[in-house]
Tab-separated table of C-alpha atoms in Angstrom:
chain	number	residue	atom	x	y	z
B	1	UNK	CA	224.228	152.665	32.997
B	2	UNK	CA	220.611	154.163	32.799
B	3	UNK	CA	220.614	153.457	29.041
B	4	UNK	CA	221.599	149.734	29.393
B	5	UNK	CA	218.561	149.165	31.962
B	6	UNK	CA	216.664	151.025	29.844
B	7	UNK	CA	217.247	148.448	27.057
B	8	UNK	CA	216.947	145.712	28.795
B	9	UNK	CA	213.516	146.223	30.552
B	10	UNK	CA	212.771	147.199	26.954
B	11	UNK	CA	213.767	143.766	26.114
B	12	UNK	CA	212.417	141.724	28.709
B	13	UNK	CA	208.948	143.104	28.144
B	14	UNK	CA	209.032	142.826	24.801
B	15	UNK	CA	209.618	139.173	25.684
B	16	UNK	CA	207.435	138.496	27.845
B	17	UNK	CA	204.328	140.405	25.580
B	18	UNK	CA	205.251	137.634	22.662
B	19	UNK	CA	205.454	135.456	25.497
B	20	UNK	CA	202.017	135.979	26.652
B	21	UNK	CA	200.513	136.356	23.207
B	22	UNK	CA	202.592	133.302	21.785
B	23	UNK	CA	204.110	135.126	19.169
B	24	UNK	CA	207.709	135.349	18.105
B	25	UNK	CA	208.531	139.041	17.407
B	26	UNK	CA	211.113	139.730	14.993
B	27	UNK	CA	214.585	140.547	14.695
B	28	UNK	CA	214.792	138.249	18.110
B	29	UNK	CA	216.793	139.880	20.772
B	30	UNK	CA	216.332	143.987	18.999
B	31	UNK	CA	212.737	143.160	17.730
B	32	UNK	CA	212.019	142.454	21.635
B	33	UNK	CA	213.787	145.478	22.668
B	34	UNK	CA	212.426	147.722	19.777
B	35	UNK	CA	208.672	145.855	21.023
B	36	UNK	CA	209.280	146.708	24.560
B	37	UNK	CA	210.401	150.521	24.113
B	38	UNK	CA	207.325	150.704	21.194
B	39	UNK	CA	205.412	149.104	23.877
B	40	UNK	CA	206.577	151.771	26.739
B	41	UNK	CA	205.584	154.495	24.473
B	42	UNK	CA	201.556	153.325	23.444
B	43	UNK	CA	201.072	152.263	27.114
B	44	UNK	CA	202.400	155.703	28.471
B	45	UNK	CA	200.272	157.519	25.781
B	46	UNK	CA	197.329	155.092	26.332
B	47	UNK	CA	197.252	154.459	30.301
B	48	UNK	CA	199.484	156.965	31.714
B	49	UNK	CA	202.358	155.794	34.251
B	50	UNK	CA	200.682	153.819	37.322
B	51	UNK	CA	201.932	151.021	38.977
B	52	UNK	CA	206.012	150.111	39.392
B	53	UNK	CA	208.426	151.433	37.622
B	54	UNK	CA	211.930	150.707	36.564
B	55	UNK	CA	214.594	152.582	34.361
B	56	UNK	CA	212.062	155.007	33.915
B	57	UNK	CA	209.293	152.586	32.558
B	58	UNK	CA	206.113	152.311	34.089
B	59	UNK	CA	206.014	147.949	34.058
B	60	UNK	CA	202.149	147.629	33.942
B	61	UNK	CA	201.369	150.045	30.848
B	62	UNK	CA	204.339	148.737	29.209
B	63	UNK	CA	203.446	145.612	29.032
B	64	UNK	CA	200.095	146.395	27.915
B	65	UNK	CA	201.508	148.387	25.092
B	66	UNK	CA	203.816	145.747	23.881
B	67	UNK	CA	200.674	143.441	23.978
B	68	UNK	CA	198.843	145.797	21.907
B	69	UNK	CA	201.860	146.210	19.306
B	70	UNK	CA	202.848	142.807	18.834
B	71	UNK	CA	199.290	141.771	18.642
B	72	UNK	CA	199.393	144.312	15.828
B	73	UNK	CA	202.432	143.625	14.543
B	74	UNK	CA	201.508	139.660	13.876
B	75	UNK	CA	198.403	140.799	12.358
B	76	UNK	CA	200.406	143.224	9.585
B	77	UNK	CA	202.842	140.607	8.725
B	78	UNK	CA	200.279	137.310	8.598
B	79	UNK	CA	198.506	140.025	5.878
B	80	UNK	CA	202.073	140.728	4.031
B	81	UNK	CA	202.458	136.812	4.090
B	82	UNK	CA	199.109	135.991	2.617
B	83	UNK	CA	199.739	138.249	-0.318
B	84	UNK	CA	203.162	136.892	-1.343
């Protein structure tokens, strides 16, 4: 049950990063999850684990993470796009 939480607090931040920057990450439903455990990962390395957690995820670095890599993640593909 652990794992399923896990995935979908993955998800929902994810979400609510492409949300915030108004950007559709993609692969939908998995390219949110994939964003929000990416996301876990750079905010964990970046800001450490403060603030509430749940399934294991610290929310507030999280989300900052998943800011961070679908900001970068728009910016790689817009580039791919231009050159096609």
């Amino acid at each position: 049950m652990g794992f399923i939480l896990y995935l979908i607090v993955g998800g929902l931040i994810g979400w609510l990063a492409g949300v915030i920057l108004g950007k559709n990450v993609p692969g939908g439903i998995i390219g949110n999850i994939i964003a929000g455990i990416i996301g876990a990962w750079i905010g964990g390395e970046l800001l450490g684990s403060f603030g509430p957690t749940l399934a294991g995820i610290a929310i507030i670095p999280a989300l900052l993470g998943a800011i961070i890599f679908v900001f970068l993640l728009s910016l790689v593909l817009r580039s791919m796009r231009k050159r096609t």
